[in-house]
mmCIF file of C-alpha atoms and ligand atoms in Angstrom:
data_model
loop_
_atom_site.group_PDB
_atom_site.id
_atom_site.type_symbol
_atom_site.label_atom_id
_atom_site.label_comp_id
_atom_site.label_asym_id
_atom_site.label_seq_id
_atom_site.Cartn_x
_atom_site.Cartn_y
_atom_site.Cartn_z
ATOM 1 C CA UNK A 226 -10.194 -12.269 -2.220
ATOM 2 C CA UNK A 227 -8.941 -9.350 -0.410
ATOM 3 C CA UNK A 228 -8.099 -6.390 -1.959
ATOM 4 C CA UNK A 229 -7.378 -3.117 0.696
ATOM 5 C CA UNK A 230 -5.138 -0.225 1.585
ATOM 6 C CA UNK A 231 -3.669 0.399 4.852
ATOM 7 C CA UNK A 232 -2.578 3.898 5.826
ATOM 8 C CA UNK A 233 0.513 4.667 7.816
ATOM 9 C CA UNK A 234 1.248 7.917 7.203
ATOM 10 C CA UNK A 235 -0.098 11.133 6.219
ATOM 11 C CA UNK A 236 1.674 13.668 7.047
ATOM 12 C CA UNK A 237 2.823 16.802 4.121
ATOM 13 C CA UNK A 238 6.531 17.557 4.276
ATOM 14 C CA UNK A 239 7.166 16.333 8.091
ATOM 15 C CA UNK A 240 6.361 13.671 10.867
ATOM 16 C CA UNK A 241 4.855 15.056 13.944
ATOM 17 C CA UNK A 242 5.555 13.206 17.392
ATOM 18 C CA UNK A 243 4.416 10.197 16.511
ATOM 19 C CA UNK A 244 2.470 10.445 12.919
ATOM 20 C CA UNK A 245 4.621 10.098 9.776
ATOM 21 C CA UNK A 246 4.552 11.259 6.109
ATOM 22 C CA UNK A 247 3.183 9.733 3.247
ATOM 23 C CA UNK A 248 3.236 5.722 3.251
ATOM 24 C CA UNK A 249 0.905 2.756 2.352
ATOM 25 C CA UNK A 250 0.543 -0.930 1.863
ATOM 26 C CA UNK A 251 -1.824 -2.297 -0.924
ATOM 27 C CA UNK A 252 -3.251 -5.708 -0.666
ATOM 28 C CA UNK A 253 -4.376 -7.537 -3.234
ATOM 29 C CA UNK A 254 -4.919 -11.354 -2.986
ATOM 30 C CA UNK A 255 -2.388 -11.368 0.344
ATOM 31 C CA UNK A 256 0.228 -10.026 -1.656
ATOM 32 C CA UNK A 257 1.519 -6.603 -0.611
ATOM 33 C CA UNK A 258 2.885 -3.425 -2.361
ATOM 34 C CA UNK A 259 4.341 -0.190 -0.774
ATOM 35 C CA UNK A 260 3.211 3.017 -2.101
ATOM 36 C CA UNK A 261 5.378 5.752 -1.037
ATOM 37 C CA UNK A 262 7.729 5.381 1.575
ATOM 38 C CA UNK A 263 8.434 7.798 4.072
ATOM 39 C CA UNK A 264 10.404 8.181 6.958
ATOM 40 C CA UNK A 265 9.607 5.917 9.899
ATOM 41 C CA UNK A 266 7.423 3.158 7.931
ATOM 42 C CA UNK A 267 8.890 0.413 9.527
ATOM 43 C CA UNK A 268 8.203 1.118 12.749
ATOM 44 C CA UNK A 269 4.279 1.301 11.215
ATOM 45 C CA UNK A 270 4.839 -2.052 9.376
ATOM 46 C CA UNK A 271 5.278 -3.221 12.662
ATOM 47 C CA UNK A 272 2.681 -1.651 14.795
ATOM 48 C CA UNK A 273 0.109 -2.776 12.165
ATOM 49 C CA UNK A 274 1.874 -6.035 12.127
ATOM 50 C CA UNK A 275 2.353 -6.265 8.346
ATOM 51 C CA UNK A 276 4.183 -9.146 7.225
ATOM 52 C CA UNK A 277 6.813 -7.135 5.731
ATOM 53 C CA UNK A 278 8.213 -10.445 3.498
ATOM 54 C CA UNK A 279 4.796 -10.129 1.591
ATOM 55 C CA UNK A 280 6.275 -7.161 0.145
ATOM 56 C CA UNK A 281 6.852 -7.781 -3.828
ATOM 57 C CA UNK A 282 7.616 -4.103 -5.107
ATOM 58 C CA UNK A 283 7.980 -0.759 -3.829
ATOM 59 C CA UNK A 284 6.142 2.068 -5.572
ATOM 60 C CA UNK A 285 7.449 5.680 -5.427
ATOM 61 C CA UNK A 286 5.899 8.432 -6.408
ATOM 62 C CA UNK A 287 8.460 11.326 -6.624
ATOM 63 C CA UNK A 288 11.843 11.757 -4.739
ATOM 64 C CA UNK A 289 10.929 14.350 -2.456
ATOM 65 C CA UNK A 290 11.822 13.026 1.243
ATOM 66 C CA UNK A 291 8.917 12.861 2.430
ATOM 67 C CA UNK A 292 8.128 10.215 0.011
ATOM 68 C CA UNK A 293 11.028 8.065 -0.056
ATOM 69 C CA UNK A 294 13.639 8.500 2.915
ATOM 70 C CA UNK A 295 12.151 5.479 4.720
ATOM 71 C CA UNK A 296 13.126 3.098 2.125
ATOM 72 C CA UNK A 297 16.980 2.618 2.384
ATOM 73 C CA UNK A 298 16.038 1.458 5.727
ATOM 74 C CA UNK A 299 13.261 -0.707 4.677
ATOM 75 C CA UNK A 300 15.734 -2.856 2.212
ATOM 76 C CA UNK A 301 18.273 -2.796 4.855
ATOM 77 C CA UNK A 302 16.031 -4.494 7.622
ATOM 78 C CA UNK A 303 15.734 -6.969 5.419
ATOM 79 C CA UNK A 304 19.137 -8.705 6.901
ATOM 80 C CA UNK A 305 17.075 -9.381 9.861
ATOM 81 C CA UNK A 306 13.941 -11.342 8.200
ATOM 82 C CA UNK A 307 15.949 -13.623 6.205
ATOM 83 C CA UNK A 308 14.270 -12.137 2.646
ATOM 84 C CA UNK A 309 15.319 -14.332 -0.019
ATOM 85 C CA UNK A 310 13.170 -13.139 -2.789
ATOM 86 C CA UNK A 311 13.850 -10.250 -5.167
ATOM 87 C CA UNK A 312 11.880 -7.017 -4.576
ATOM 88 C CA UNK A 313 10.364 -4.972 -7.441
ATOM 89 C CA UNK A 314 11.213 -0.739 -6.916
ATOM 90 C CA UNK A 315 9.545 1.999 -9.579
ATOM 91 C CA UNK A 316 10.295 5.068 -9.229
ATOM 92 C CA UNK A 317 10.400 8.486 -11.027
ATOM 93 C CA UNK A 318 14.452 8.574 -13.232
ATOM 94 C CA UNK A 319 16.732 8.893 -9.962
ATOM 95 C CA UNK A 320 15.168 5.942 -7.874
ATOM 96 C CA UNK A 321 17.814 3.422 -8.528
ATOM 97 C CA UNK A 322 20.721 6.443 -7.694
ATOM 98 C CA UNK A 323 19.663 7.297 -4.962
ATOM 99 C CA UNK A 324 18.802 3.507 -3.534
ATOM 100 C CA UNK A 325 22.564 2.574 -4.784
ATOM 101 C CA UNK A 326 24.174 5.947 -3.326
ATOM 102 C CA UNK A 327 21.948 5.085 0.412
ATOM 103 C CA UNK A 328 23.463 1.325 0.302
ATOM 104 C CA UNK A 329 27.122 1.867 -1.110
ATOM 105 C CA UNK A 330 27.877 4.731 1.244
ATOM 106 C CA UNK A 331 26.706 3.337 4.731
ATOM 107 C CA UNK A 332 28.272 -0.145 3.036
ATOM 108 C CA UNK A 333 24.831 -1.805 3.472
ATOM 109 C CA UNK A 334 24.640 -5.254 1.898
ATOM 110 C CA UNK A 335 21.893 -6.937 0.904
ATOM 111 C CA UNK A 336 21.813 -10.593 -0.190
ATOM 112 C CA UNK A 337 18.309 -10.589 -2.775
ATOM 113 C CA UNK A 338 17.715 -9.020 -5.946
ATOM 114 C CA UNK A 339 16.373 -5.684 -6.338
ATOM 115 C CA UNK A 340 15.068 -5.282 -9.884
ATOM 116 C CA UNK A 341 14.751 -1.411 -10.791
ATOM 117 C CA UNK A 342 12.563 0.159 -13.078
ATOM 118 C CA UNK A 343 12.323 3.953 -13.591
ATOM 119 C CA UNK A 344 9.565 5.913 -15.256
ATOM 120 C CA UNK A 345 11.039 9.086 -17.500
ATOM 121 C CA UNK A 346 6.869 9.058 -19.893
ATOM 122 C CA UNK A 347 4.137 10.659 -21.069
ATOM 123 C CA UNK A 348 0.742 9.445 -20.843
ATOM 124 C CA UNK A 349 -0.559 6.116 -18.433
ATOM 125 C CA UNK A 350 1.588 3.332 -19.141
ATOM 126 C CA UNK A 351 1.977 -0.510 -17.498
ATOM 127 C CA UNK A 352 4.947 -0.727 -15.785
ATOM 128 C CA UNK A 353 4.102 -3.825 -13.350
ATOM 129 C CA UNK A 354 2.064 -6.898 -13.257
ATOM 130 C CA UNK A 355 2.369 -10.092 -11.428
ATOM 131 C CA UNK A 356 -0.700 -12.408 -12.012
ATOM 132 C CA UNK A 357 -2.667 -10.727 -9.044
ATOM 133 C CA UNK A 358 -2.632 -6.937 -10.365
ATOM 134 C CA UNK A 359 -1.464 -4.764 -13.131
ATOM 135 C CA UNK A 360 -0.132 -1.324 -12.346
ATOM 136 C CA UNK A 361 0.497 1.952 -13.988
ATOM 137 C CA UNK A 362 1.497 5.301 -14.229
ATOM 138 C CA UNK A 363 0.783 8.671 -15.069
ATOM 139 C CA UNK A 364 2.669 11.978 -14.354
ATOM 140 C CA UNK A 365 1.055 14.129 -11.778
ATOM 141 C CA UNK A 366 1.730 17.925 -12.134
ATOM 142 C CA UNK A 367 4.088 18.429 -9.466
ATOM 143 C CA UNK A 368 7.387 20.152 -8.647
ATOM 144 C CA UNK A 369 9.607 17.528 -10.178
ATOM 145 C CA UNK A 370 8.790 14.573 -12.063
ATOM 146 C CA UNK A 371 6.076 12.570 -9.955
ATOM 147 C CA UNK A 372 4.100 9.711 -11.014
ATOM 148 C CA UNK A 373 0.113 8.506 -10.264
ATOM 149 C CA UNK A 374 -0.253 4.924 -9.679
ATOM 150 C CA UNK A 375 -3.313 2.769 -10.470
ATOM 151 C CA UNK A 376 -3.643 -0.876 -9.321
ATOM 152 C CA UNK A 377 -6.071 -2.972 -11.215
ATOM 153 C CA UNK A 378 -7.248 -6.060 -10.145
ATOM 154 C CA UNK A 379 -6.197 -9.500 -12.595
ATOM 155 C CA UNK A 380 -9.108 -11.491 -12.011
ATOM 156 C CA UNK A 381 -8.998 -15.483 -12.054
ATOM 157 C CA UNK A 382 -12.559 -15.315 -13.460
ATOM 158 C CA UNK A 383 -11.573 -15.272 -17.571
ATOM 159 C CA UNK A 384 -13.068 -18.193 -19.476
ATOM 160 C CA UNK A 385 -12.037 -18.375 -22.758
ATOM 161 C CA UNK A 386 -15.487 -19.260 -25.179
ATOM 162 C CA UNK A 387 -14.827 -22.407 -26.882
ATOM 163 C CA UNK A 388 -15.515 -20.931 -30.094
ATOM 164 C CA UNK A 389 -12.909 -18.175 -30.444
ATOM 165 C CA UNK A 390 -10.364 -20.665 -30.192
ATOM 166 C CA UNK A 391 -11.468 -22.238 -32.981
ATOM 167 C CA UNK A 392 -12.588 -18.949 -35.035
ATOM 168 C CA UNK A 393 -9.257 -17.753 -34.186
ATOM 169 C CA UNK A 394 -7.261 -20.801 -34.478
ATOM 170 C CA UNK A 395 -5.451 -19.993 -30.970
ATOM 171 C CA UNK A 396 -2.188 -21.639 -29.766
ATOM 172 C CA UNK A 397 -1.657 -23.180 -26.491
ATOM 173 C CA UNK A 398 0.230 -20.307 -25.422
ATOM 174 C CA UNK A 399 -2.359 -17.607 -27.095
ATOM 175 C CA UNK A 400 -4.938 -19.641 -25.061
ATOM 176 C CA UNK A 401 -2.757 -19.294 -21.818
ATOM 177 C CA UNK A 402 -2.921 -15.455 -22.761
ATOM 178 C CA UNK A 403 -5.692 -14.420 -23.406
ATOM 179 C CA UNK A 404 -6.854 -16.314 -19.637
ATOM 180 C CA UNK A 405 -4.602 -13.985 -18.480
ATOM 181 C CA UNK A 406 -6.452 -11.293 -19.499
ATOM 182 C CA UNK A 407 -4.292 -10.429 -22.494
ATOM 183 C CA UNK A 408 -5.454 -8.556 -25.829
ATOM 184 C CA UNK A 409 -4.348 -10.714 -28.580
ATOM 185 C CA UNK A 410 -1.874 -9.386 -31.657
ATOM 186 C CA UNK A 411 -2.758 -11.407 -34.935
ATOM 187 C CA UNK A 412 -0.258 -12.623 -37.590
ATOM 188 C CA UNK A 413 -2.506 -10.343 -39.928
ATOM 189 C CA UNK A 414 -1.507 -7.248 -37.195
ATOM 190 C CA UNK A 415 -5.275 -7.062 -36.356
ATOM 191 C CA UNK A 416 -5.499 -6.730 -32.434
ATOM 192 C CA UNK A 417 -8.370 -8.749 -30.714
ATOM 193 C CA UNK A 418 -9.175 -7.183 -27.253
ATOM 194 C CA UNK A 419 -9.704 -9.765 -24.839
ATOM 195 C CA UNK A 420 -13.012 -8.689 -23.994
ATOM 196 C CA UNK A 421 -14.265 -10.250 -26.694
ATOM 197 C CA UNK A 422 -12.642 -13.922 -25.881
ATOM 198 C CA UNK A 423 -13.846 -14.175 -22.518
ATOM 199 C CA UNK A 424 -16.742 -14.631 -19.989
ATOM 200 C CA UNK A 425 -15.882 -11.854 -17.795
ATOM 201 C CA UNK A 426 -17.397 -13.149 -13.918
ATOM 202 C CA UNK A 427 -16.738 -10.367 -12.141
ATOM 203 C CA UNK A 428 -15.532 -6.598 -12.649
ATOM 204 C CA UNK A 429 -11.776 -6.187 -11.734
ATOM 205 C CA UNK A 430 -11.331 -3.588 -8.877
ATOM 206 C CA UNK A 431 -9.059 -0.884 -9.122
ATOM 207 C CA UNK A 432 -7.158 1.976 -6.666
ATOM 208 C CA UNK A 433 -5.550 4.738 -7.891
ATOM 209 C CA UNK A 434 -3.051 6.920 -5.523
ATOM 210 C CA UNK A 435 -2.151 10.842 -6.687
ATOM 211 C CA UNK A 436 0.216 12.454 -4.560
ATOM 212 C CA UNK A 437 1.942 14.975 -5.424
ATOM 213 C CA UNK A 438 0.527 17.340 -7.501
ATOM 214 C CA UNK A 439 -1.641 20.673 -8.429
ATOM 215 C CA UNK A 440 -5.258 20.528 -9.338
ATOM 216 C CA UNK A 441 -5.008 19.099 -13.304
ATOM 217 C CA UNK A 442 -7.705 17.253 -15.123
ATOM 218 C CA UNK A 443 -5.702 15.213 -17.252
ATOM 219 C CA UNK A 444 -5.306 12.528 -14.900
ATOM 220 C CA UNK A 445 -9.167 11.772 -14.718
ATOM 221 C CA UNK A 446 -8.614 9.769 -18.085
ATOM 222 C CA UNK A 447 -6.381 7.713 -15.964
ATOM 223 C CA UNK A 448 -8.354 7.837 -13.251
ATOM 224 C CA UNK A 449 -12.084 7.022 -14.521
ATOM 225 C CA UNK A 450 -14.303 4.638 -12.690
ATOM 226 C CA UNK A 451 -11.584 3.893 -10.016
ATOM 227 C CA UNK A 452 -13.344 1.861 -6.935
ATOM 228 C CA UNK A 453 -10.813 4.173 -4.325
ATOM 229 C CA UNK A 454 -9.255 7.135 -5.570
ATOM 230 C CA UNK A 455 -6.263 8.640 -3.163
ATOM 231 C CA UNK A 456 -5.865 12.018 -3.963
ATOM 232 C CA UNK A 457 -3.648 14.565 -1.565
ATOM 233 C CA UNK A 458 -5.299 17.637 -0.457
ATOM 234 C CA UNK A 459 -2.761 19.409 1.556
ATOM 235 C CA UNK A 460 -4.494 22.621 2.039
ATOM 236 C CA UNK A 461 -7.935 23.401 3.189
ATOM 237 C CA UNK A 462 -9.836 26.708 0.845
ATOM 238 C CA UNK A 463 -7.735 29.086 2.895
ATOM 239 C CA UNK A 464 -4.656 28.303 1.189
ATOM 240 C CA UNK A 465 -5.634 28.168 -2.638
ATOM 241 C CA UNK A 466 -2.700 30.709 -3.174
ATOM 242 C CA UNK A 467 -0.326 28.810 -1.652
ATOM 243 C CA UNK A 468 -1.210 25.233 -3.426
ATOM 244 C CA UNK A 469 -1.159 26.970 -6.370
ATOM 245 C CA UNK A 470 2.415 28.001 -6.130
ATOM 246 C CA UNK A 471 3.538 24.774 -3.992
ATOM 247 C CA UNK A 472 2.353 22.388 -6.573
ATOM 248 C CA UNK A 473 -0.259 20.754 -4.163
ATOM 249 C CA UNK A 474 -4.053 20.404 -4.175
ATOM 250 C CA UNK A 475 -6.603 21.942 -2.188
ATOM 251 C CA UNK A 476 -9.257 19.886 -0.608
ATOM 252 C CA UNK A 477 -11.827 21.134 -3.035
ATOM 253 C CA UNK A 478 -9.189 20.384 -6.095
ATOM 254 C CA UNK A 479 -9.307 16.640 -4.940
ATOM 255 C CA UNK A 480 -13.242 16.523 -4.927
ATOM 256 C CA UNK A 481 -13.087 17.764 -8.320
ATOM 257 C CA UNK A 482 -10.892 15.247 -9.804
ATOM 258 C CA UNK A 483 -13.080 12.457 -7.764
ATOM 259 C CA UNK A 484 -16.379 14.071 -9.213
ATOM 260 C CA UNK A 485 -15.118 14.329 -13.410
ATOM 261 C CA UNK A 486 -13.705 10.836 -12.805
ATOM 262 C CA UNK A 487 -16.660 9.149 -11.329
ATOM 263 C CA UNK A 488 -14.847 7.178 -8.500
ATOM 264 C CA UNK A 489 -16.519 5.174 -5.890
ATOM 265 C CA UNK A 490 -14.838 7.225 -2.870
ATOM 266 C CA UNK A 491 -12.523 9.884 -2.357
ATOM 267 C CA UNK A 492 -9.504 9.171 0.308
ATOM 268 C CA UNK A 493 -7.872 12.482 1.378
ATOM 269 C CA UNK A 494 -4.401 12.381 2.742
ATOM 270 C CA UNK A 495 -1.171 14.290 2.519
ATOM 271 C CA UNK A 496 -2.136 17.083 4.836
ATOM 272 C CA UNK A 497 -0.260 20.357 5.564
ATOM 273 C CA UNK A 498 0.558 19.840 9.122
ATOM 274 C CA UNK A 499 -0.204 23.448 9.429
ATOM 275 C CA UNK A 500 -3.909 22.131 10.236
ATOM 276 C CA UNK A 501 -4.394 20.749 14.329
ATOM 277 C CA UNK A 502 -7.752 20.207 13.144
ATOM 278 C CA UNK A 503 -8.281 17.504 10.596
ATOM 279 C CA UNK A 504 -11.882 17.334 10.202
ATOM 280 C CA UNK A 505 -12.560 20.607 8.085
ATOM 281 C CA UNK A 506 -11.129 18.646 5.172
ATOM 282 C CA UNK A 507 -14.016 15.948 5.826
ATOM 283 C CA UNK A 508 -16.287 18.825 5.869
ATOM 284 C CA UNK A 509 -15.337 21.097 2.881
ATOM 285 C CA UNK A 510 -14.732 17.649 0.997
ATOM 286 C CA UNK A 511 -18.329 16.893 1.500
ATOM 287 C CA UNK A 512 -19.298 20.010 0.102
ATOM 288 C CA UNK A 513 -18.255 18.506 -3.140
ATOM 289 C CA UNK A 514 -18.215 15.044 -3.286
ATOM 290 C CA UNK A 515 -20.224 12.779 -0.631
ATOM 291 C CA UNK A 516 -18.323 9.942 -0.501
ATOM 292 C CA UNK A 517 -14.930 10.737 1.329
ATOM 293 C CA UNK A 518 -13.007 9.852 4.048
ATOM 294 C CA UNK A 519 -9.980 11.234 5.534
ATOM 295 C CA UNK A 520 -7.048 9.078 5.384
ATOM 296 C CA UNK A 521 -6.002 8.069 9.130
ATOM 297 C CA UNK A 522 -3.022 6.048 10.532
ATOM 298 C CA UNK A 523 -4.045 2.495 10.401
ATOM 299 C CA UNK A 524 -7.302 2.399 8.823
ATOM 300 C CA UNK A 525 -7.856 -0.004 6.460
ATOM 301 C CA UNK A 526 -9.783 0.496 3.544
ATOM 302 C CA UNK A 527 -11.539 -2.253 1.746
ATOM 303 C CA UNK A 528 -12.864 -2.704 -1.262
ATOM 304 C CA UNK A 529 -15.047 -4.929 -1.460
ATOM 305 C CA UNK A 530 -15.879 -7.705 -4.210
ATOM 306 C CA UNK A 531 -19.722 -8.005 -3.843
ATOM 307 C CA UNK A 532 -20.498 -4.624 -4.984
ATOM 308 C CA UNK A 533 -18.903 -4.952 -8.468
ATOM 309 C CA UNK A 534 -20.580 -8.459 -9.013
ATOM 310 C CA UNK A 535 -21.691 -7.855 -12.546
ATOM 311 C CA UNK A 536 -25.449 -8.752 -12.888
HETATM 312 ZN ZN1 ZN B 94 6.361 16.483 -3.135
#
């Protein structure tokens, strides 16, 4: 059951000759979400050879460029691969504008259904699911209103115990549920959390992706135990001034985040292109937090199944 991330851009602000700004495709179980969206992802999509119909929703973080010009183009293209089914977008209040603005004024058509939902909260809350993952968000301390995303796993491994059905007197549809991974909401108003329904077989993976946004701990709440955590780090030590004022994160910022919320690994990315030298993030990140790696154009990261086995 695959669950990975594939990086096609990391790039702060601008792409460089041939390397582009933020962009990345989440797998999970062969279905594929785009996180961020920059300029020039398509042309990735293709090098990587992504099958861009696998593509159920569209993630964006904030409306800064850099983050989201690719994606008139993306829906556009579609004409040319035949895409029949609807496409999910979320997006920070202003996604759906600026998507309708992009379309209606270079009289773009498309012929599937774009369903649209924009995030204006407080606090983490679900704002996607599909059977193979549930996503959600969480405002990032940024410039203007920018969102955190974490994808968590639906595993297929629920089995209900026999005897809670009966305890609980469950419906067909309760049953169907709770296999789901559901909590359950009694006549009475008493909630049952589904942990307590199930044989849990294995531990559901999870990602999380924070970009944009200055060094702020509470996101590790929403963060905690993630198997990947993205986090930007635009600036190396030499710049704390600077990410301060900008709204961005330091290198050592993002290994403090990783280290309160007790992720497996650390993936740095959104780097000031200011830097022709990427690997003194690796090292100062190491100072802090041993298990990174610096986000790079088409690596793929996995995350793998075996090591959350439960025992
Ligand atoms: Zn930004």
């Amino acid at each position: 059951m695959t669950f990975n991330i594939t990086i096609l851009g990391t790039n702060a602000a601008l792409p460089v000759r041939d390397s582009i700004t933020s962009a990345q495709i989440v797998n999970v179980h062969d279905q594929l979400y785009v996180v961020d969206c920059g300029e020039g992802m398509q042309s990735k999509l293709q090098k990587y050879r992504i099958k861009r119909n696998r593509i159920q929703a569209v993630f964006i973080s904030h409306l800064h460029g850099d983050h989201v010009f690719g994606l008139p183009g993306l829906l556009t293209s579609y004409a040319h691969f035949q895409r029949k089914n609807p496409i999910f977008i979320i997006g920070p209040k202003g996604i759906r504008e600026f998507v309708e603005t992009c379309l209606r004024l270079s009289q773009s058509y498309i012929d599937f259904e774009v369903h649209f939902r924009e995030m204006e909260h407080k606090g983490s809350v679900l704002i996607y699911e599909d059977g193979k993952v549930k996503v959600s968000a969480f405002p990032l301390h940024h410039r203007i209103s920018t969102y955190g995303f974490r994808f968590d796993e639906m595993t297929s491994g629920y089995n209900i115990k026999p005897e809670k059905i009966k305890e609980l007197g469950l419906t067909t549809d309760q049953i169907k549920a709770v296999k789901r991974g559901d909590n359950l909401l009694m006549a009475d108003g008493k909630m049952i959390l589904n942990e307590e329904m199930v044989y849990k077989k294995t531990k559901s993976r999870s990602y999380v992706y924070c970009s944009d946004t200055a060094y702020d701990e509470r996101v590790v709440e929403y963060i905690r135990n993630a198997d990947v955590l993205y986090h930007e780090a635009t600036y190396l030590s030499d710049m704390v001034v600077q990410a301060k004022e900008r709204k961005h994160s330091t290198v050592q910022d993002a290994a403090k985040i990783a280290t309160l919320a007790g992720v497996g690994k650390l993936v740095l990315g959104h780097f000031s292109t200011r830097y022709l030298n990427r690997e003194d993030f690796l090292i100062q990140g190491k100072l802090e937090f041993n298990e990174v790696i610096l986000a790079e154009e088409g690596k793929v990261i996995e995350i793998h199944l075996e090591k959350n086995l439960k025992l």
